[in-house]
């Protein structure tokens, strides 16, 4: 693309906005005249447009010459960025949505113990040594629970397998066999202190 | 309805100045986080030198001079607030070396810039830039396209004994960002976190900023930060503001602020190419990304000092819905606590209203619309509490009134859509007359018209705001009546001027 303003741009700062507006108009007119692309697809006045077009073309050419090479993405720019579309109708109803629910005062510490217990149990079964040690300590100090990390780790591993199996549509017999394996593995890891 | 703004040449130059300065700050941060020759460092240096040349192309005077005080960076005597927010560690290094001005020539290449960072950032090189050693050091390091001027006695440092509110806010924001950056670097390197530092800086924020809107107005700075640091600081400030409105105790505030500040610490373990990928993530990349909440909880649990359970919970649960849906998939069913639910709402709101490598920023009102569109992902009570506290037009928002006047939102009221605004101009952009009333509550009547916000102005867009649906609110007798908003539609019809810019 070699689009240039028809008239030389005035150099004075005061004339700049007018010159810029004229240049924009010229560019858009030129693009509309010479291209079949809908102009709403891009900002014809984007100063980086030419660079990006060149880069994209270069990437396409290199891809044609070497089909195995990856097409590199053009660099980001404001004009290319995604923006979520929000309708006026969605904004219009916001105040009424605010009054729709009850005005209960939420509690910042609600459910803290239950959340903590679940997160610590997850950490115990994560197989991550440092986190397991920290979680075990917290379980003991906060909840009086003496966890068996090995049992939880085995349980976590088998649960993951079970989830994958379920996702793959395994038969009921297979699942029953897996449950037996889980039960046996956990039982083997349980120490007397962990037993009820 | 959005109208894109056309930038003038002056605005383009200002934007180029910010882009280069921001790239310099990011490159310095990358040098702290990664090895000298890592691709993250090299990429950011290439970006920085390219930004310098873009600035030159757009007519910014060369050499490009950056003045350094203890608190902020300046160009042409103008403070660069956005880049300064995350420049605390770079500014500290410059202060240690008594640097007053860094002047960059457009011939600067990435490798030379990397050697400059050796001089600026590495502790053994503090003495290299004394008056006696400076010339020799620059020659020895092969730095030809940067000039360094040292401070003379009386150089302004901005660390005045009596700081005004905005200076205090900038300094506090920098402390929060700096503390978090250090912790992300430590987590990335498997070192012990400085969690006490985080609590201390949050405690100071709680003590010094009764009303954190000034800090939050800094949070509106557009920056594509590399370390999710700006994001976490803003999430913490939002969470603090909501918690404060709930009359949380000082101790609760510190716990909640620290939890929100550290909620994304797990991202320090996610490869940057995944974290900042612009396109769709592959299955493997998504697996990495979805691990960051669990990694965050693990990092916190690894610490030798006990960590508050709220912080561990927020790190683990901030991508979970109210019943534990979302990710990560936990071993046992998880129901997020109140703190985690609040952090989730703040996290999503902040992400929607910030610039990301792959998206533009939404205005708050658009972000709320998106959040209510996906309402089931949030605890409804916390979502509504959040919107009521922050407001549909948060303090500091630039708005255009129905009569064409420009205004800024100053204060929230009991009704999220009816803040107090202060006029910056008269009707149809005319100048304000002296003695003219300039503060109004949206929805009130003035001279026969209902005061109404017609559009929200951001630096690059102008969003038309529709007349809101009538809202029923209880009267003193407990009977619902149509609120004053019922007359907004007619006020719209009577509005003196059309929106300034719209599609």
XYZ file of C-alpha atoms in Angstrom, chain A residues 61-166:
106
model
C 4.633 -16.418 1.608
C 7.047 -18.209 3.893
C 4.300 -20.672 4.745
C 3.744 -21.339 1.039
C 7.446 -21.878 0.427
C 7.921 -24.028 3.513
C 4.617 -25.686 4.315
C 5.978 -27.041 7.610
C 6.807 -23.610 8.989
C 4.372 -21.997 11.390
C 2.623 -18.782 10.538
C 3.699 -16.198 13.065
C 0.996 -13.982 14.395
C 1.198 -10.311 13.611
C 2.084 -8.194 16.622
C -0.755 -7.026 18.820
C -2.268 -3.629 18.429
C -5.176 -1.850 19.961
C -7.173 -2.139 16.762
C -6.879 -5.936 16.702
C -7.883 -6.523 20.276
C -11.058 -8.363 21.058
C -13.763 -6.479 22.830
C -16.781 -7.998 24.448
C -19.972 -6.687 22.884
C -22.420 -5.341 25.434
C -25.853 -4.213 24.318
C -27.695 -1.170 25.606
C -30.484 -3.487 26.736
C -28.072 -5.295 29.046
C -26.935 -2.033 30.611
C -30.459 -0.703 30.861
C -31.605 -3.402 33.278
C -28.617 -3.249 35.632
C -30.230 -1.107 38.368
C -33.276 -3.373 38.470
C -30.995 -6.411 38.764
C -29.396 -4.862 41.814
C -32.697 -4.744 43.625
C -33.714 -8.224 42.520
C -31.843 -10.143 45.205
C -32.187 -9.791 48.923
C -30.084 -7.234 50.702
C -28.586 -9.775 53.120
C -25.239 -8.680 54.487
C -22.727 -11.264 53.301
C -20.334 -12.773 55.822
C -16.662 -12.644 54.880
C -15.776 -15.622 57.036
C -18.769 -17.781 56.120
C -17.682 -21.311 55.209
C -14.039 -20.662 56.020
C -13.490 -23.913 57.951
C -15.142 -26.108 55.332
C -13.189 -24.428 52.534
C -9.949 -24.764 54.449
C -10.521 -28.454 55.159
C -11.226 -29.212 51.500
C -8.186 -27.277 50.282
C -5.900 -28.930 52.843
C -7.195 -32.372 51.888
C -6.499 -31.560 48.263
C -2.971 -30.444 49.122
C -2.369 -33.664 51.080
C -3.320 -35.671 48.029
C -1.380 -33.512 45.571
C 1.883 -35.393 45.932
C 3.663 -32.039 46.328
C 6.006 -32.640 49.227
C 6.258 -29.142 50.712
C 2.543 -28.423 50.374
C 1.624 -31.819 51.809
C 3.784 -31.176 54.852
C 2.236 -27.723 55.350
C -1.275 -29.044 54.874
C -0.692 -31.939 57.265
C 0.491 -29.500 59.926
C -2.527 -27.250 59.419
C -4.923 -30.189 59.484
C -3.442 -31.243 62.804
C -3.375 -27.759 64.320
C -6.694 -26.393 63.050
C -8.836 -29.502 62.892
C -7.109 -32.095 65.079
C -6.876 -34.404 62.071
C -3.884 -36.693 61.734
C -3.910 -37.364 58.029
C -2.267 -40.181 56.241
C -0.727 -38.385 53.303
C 0.114 -41.584 51.436
C -3.484 -42.758 51.560
C -4.753 -39.389 50.358
C -2.202 -39.273 47.553
C -3.248 -42.743 46.381
C -6.882 -41.744 46.635
C -6.270 -38.624 44.597
C -4.489 -40.590 41.881
C -7.244 -43.139 41.664
C -9.945 -40.492 41.696
C -8.294 -38.842 38.713
C -8.262 -42.187 36.907
C -11.901 -42.695 37.782
C -12.828 -39.285 36.414
C -10.965 -39.995 33.199
C -12.663 -43.384 32.909
C -16.071 -41.866 33.431
